[in-house]
CSV table of C-alpha atoms in Angstrom, one decimal:
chain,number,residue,atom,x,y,z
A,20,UNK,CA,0.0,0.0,0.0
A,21,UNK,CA,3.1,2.3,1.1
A,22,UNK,CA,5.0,1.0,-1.9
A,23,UNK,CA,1.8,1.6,-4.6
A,24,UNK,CA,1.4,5.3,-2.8
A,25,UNK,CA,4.6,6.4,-3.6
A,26,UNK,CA,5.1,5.0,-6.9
A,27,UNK,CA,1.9,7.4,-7.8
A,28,UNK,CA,4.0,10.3,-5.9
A,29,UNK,CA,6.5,9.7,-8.7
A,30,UNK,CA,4.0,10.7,-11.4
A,31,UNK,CA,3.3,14.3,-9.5
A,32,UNK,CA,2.4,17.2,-11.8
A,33,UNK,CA,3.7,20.4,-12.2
A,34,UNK,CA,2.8,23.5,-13.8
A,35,UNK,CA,5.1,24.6,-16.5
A,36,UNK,CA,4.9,26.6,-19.8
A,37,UNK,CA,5.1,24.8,-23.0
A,38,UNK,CA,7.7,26.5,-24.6
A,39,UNK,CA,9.9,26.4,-21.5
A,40,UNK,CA,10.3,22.9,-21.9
A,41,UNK,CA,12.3,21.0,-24.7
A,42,UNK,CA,11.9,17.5,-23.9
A,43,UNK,CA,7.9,17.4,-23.3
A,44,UNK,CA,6.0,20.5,-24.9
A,45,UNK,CA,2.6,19.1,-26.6
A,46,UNK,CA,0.0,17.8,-23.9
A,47,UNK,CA,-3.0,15.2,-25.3
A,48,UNK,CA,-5.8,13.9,-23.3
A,49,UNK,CA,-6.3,10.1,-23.3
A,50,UNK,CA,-10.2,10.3,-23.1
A,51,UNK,CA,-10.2,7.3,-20.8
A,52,UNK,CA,-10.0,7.8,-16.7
A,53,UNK,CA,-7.2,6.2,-14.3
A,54,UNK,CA,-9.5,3.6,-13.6
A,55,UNK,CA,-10.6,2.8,-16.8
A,56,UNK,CA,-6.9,2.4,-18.1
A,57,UNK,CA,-6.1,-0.1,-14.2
A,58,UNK,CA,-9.0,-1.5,-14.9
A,59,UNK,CA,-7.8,-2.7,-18.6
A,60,UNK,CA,-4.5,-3.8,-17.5
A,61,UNK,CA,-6.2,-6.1,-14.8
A,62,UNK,CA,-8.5,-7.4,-17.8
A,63,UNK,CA,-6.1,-7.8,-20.5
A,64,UNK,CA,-3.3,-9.4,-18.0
A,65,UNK,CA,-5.7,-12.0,-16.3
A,66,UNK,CA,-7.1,-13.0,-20.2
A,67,UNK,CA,-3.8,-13.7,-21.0
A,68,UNK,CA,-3.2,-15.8,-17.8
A,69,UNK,CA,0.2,-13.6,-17.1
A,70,UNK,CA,2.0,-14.1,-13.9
A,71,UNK,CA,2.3,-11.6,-11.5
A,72,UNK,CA,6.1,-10.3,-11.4
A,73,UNK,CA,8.0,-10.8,-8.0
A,74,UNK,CA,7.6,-7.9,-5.9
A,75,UNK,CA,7.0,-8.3,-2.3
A,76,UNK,CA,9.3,-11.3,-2.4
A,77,UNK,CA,12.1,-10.2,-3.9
A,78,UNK,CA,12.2,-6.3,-3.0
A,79,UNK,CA,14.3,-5.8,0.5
A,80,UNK,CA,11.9,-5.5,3.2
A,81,UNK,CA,12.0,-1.9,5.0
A,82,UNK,CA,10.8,-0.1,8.6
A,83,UNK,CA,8.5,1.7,6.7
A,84,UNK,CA,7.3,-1.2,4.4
A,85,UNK,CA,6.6,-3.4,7.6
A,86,UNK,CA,4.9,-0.7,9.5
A,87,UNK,CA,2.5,0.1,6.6
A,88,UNK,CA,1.4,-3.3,6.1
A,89,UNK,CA,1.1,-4.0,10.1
A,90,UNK,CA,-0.7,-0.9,9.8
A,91,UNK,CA,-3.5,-2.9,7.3
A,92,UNK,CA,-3.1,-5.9,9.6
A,93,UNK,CA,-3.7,-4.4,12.6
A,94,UNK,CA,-6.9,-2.6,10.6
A,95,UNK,CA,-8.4,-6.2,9.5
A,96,UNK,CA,-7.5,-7.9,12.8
A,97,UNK,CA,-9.7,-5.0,14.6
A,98,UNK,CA,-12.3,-4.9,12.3
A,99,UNK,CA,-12.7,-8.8,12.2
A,100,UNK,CA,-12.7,-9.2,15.9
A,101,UNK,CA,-15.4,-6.2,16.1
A,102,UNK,CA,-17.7,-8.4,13.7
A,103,UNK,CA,-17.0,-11.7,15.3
A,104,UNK,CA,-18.3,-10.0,18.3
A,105,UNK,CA,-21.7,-8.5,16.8
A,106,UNK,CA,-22.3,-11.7,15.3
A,107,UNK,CA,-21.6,-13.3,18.5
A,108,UNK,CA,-23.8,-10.9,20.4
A,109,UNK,CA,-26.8,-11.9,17.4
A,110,UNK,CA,-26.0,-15.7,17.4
A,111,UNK,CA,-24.9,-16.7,20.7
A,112,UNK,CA,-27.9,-17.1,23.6
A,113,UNK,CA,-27.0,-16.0,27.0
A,114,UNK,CA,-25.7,-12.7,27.6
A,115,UNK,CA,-22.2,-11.3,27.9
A,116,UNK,CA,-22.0,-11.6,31.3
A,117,UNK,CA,-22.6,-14.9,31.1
A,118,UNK,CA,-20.0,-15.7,29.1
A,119,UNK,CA,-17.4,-13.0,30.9
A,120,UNK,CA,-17.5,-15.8,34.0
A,121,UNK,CA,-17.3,-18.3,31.6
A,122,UNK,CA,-13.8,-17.2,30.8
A,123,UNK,CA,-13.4,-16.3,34.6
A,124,UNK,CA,-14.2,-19.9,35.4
A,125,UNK,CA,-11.6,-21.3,33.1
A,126,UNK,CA,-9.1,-19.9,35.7
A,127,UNK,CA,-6.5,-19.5,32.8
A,128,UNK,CA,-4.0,-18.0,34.9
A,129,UNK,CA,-2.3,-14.4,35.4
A,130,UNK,CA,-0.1,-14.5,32.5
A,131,UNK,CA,-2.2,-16.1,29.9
A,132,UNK,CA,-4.8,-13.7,31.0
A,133,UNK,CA,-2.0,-10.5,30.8
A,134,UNK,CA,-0.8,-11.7,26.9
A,135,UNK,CA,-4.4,-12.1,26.0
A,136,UNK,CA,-4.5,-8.3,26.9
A,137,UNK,CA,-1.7,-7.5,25.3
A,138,UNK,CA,-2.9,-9.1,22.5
A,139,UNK,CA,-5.5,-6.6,22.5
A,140,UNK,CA,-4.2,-3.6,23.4
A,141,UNK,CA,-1.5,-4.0,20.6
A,142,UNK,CA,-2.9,-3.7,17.4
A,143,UNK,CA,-5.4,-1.0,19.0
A,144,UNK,CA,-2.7,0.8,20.1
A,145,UNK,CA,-0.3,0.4,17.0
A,146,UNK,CA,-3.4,1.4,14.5
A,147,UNK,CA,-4.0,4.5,16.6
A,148,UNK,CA,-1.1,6.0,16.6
A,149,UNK,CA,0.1,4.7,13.1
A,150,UNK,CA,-3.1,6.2,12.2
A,151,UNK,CA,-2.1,9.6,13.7
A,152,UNK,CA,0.9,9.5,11.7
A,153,UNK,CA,-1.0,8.7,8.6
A,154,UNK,CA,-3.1,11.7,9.6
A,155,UNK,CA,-0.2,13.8,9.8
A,156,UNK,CA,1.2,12.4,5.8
A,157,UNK,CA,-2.7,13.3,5.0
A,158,UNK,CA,-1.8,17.2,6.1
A,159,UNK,CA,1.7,17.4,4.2
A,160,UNK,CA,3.7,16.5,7.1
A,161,UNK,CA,6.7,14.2,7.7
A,162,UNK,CA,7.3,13.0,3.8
A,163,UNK,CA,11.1,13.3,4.7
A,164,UNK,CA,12.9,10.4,4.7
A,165,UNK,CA,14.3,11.0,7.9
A,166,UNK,CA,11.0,11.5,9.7
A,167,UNK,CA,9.3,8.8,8.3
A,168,UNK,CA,11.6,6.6,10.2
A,169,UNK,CA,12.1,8.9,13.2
A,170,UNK,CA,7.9,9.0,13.2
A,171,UNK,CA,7.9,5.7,12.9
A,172,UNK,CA,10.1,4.4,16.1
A,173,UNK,CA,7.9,6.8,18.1
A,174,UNK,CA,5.0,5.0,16.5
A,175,UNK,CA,6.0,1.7,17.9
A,176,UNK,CA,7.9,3.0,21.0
A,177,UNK,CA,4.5,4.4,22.1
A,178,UNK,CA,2.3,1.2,21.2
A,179,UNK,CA,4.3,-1.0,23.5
A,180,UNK,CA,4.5,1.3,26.1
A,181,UNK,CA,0.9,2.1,25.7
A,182,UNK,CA,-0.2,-1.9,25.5
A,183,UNK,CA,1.8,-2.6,28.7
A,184,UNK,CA,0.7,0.6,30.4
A,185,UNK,CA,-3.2,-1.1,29.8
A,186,UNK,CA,-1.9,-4.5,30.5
A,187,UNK,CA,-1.1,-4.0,34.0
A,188,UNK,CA,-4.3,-1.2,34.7
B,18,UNK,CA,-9.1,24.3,-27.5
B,19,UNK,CA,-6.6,26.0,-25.7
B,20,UNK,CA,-6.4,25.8,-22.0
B,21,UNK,CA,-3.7,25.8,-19.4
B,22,UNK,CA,-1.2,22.7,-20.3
B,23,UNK,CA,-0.1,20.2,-17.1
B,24,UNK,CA,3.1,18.2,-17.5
B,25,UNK,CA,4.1,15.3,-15.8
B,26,UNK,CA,7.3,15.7,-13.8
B,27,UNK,CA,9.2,12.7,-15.4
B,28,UNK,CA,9.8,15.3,-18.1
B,29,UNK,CA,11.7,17.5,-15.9
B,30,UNK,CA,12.2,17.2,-12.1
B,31,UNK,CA,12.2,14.0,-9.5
B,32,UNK,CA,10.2,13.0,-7.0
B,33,UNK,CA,7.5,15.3,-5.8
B,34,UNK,CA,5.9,14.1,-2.6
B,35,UNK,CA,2.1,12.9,-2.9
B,36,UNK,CA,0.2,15.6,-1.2
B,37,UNK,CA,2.2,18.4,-2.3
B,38,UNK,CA,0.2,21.6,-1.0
B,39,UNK,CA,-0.5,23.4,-4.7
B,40,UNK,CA,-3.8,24.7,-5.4
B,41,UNK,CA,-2.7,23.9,-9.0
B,42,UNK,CA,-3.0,20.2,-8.4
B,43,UNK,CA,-6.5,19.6,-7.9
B,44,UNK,CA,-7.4,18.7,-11.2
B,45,UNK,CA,-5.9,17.6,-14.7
B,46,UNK,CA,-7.0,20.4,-17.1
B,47,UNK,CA,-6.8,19.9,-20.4
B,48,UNK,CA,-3.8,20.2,-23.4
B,49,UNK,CA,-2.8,23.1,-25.0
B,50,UNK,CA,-2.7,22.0,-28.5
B,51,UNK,CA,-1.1,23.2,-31.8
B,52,UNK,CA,-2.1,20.2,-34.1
B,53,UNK,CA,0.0,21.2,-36.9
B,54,UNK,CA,3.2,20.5,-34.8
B,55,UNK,CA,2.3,17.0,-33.0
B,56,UNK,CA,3.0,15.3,-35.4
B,57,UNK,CA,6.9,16.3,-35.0
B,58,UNK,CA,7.3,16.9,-31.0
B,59,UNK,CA,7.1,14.2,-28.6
B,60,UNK,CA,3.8,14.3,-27.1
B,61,UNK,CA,3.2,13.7,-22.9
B,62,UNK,CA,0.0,11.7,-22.6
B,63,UNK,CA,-2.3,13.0,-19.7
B,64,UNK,CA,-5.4,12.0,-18.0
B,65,UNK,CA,-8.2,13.9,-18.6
B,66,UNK,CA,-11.2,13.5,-15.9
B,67,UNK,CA,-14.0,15.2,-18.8
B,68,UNK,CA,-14.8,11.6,-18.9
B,69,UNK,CA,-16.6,12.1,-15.8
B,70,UNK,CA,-19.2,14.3,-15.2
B,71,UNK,CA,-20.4,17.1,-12.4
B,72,UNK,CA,-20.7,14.7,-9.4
B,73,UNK,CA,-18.8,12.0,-10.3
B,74,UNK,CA,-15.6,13.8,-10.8
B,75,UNK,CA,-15.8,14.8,-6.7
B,76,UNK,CA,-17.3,12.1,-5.3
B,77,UNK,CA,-13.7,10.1,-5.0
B,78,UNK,CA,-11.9,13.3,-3.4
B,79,UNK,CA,-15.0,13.7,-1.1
B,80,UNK,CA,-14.9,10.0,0.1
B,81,UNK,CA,-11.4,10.7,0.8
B,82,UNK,CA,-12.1,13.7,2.7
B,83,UNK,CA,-15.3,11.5,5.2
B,84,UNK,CA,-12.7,8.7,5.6
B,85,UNK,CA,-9.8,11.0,7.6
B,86,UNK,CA,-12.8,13.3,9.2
B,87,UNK,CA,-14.4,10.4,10.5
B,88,UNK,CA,-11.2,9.2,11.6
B,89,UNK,CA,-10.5,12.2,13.6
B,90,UNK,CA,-14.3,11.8,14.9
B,91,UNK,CA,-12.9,8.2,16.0
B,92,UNK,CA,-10.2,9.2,17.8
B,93,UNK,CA,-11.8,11.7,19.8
B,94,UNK,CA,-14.4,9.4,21.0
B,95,UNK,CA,-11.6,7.4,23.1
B,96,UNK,CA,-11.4,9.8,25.8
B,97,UNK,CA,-15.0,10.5,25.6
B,98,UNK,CA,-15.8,7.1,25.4
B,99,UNK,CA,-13.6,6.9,29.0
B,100,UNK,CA,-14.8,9.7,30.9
B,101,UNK,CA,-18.5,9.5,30.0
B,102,UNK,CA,-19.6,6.3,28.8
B,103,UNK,CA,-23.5,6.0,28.2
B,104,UNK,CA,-26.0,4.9,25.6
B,105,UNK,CA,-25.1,7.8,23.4
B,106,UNK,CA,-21.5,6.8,23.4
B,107,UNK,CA,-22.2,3.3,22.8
B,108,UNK,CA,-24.5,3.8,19.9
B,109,UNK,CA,-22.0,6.2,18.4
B,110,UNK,CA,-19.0,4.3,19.2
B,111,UNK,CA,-21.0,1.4,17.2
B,112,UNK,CA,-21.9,4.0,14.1
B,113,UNK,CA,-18.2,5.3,13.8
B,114,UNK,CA,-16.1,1.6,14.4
B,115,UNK,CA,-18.7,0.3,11.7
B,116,UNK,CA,-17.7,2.8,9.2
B,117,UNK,CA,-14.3,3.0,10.1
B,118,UNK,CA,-14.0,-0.5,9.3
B,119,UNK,CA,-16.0,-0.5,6.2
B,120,UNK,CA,-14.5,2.3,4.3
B,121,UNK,CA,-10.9,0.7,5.4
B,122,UNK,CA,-11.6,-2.6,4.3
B,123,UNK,CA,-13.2,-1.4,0.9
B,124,UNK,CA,-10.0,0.2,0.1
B,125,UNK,CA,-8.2,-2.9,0.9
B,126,UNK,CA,-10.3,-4.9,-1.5
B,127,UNK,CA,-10.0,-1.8,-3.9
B,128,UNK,CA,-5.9,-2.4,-4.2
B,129,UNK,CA,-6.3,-6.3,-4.0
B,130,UNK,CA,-9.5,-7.6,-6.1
B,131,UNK,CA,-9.8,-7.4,-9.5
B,132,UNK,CA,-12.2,-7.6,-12.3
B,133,UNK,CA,-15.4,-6.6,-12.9
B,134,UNK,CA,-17.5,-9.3,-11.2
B,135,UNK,CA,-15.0,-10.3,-8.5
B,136,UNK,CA,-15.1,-6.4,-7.2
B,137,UNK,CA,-18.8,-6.4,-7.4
B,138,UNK,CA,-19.1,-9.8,-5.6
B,139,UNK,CA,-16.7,-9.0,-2.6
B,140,UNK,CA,-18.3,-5.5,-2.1
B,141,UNK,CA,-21.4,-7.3,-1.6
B,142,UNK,CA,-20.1,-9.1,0.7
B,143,UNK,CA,-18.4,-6.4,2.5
B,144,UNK,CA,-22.0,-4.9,2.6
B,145,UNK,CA,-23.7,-7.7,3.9
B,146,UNK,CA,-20.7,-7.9,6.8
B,147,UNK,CA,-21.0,-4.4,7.7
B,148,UNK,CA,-24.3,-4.1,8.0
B,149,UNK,CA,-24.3,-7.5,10.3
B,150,UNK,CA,-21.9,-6.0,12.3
B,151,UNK,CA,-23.3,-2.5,12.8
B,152,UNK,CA,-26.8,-4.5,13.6
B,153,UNK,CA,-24.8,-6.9,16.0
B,154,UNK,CA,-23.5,-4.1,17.8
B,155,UNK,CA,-26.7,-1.9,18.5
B,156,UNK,CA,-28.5,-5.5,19.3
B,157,UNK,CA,-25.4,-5.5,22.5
B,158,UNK,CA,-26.5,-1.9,23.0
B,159,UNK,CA,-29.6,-2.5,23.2
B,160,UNK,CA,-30.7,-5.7,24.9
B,161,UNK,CA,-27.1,-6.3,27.1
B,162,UNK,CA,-24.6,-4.0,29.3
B,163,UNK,CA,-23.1,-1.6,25.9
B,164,UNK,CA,-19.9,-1.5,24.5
B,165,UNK,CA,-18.4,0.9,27.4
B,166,UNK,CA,-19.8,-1.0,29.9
B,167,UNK,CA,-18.5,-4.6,28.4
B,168,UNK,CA,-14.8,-2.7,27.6
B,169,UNK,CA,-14.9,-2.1,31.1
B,170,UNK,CA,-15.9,-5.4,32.4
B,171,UNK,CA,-13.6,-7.2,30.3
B,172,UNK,CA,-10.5,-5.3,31.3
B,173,UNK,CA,-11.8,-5.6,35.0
B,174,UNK,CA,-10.5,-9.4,35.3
């Protein structure tokens, strides 16, 4: 997703005056939209049965690269868990208390209990704040190289901290 | 028809970060065209969006814009979501982690599904799981403790 984003920043436009310019002068509209011409590439690559070229398994994995795709992980982890629950809460009979000294019951222990918090905590408290920080790209800020890293350590610095902080509350 | 004329960069500078703040990059804007000489000058192919029309030519930048406010609206029901949980909370909190969610997972099947039919069949589906889940959650609301209350409950053992 990272990756696809800044291939696209590549392809940035500027304003400049024809004659100004040797190398591009003369402008012409395609008449078809983005989509149309992704969506005929998919088509015409799929009819021919092409293979898809190496990408995530050959290029070198990155800070960045990793913390965008946690980032997505995290996102469908959440939202899964949220709809396991709502269907649980339509499918399931007996109500949640019921169930809360269920799990009580089972007597799992102190530490199972404290990673199975973490566990939680985690990915809600990495998506936050990588979702700050996406926030942040979303205004202009923190494109440089630099700061996406140095963003990105306080990213995870503060989920851990955060995750243990509501571990032990 | 002569209008204004956008390059791409690749035919002069590098990298130009993706949300550059330019009020000149809303939108592609037609060529600026001399017919008699394209024949002879290398020509820079552009999109142009005349292919949609009024609404439809927005609509993309305006879901764009609902997806981060409701984000921010997300965030900032944490903290209320701590210091005054309640039935309003819990209905909203329902409303906002349902949309969230679906808007996020439409743009991951947006970047990973392709095709025609298969796009149209998973966002169905996506449909039919949001719309379980924001009914799931406002059944909890209703008829058990709330999603405040069960947060609470569950981080209480």
């Amino acid at each position: 997703c990272f990756l696809f984003f800044r291939t696209f920043a590549r392809r940035g436009v500027c304003l400049s005056k024809p004659h100004y310019n040797a190398l591009c002068r003369h402008v012409a509209p395609m008449g078809s939209t983005a989509k149309e011409e992704m969506d005929k590439f998919w088509s015409k690559n799929t009819r021919l049965n092409r293979p898809v070229s190496p990408h995530v398994t050959i290029y070198k994995w990155s800070v960045p690269m990793m913390m965008s795709i946690t980032h997505r992980g995290t996102g469908i982890a959440l939202s899964g868990a949220i709809s396991a629950f709502a269907v649980a809460a339509l499918v399931l009979p007996g109500n949640y208390s019921y169930y809360l000294d269920l799990i009580h019951s089972l007597s799992v222990g102190p530490y199972l209990i404290g990673l199975a918090k973490f566990g939680i905590a985690f990915p809600l408290s990495y998506h936050t704040y990588n979702g700050i920080r996406h926030l942040c790209w979303d205004i202009g800020k923190g494109f440089k190289i630099p700061d996406v890293y140095r963003t990105g350590y306080i990213v995870l610095g503060l989920s851990i901290i955060t995750s243990l902080a509501l571990v032990v509350m | 028809m002569a209008a204004i004329v956008r390059l791409s960069s690749m035919c002069r500078r590098g990298v130009k970060p993706l949300f550059y703040q330019s009020p000149l990059l809303s939108r592609p804007v037609a060529a600026l065209q001399r017919d008699h000489e394209q024949q002879h000058l290398p020509t820079a192919r552009i999109h142009s969006s005349q292919a949609l029309h009024g609404s439809d030519a927005k609509a993309a930048s305006r879901h764009w814009t609902a997806e981060r406010v409701l984000s921010v609206v997300l965030l900032a029901m944490g903290p209320v979501a701590y210091f005054s949980p309640g039935p309003v909370v819990d209905y909203s909190l329902a409303a906002a982690l349902t949309l969230h969610g679906h808007w996020g997972l439409g743009q991951v099947l947006t970047d990973y599904v392709h095709g025609e039919t298969k796009v149209k069949i998973a966002s169905a589906g996506l449909f039919v799981l949001s719309t379980v889940t924001f009914a799931g959650l406002c059944y909890f609301n209703y008829n058990d403790v709330g999603i405040c209350k069960a947060v609470a409950l569950l981080w209480s053992k």
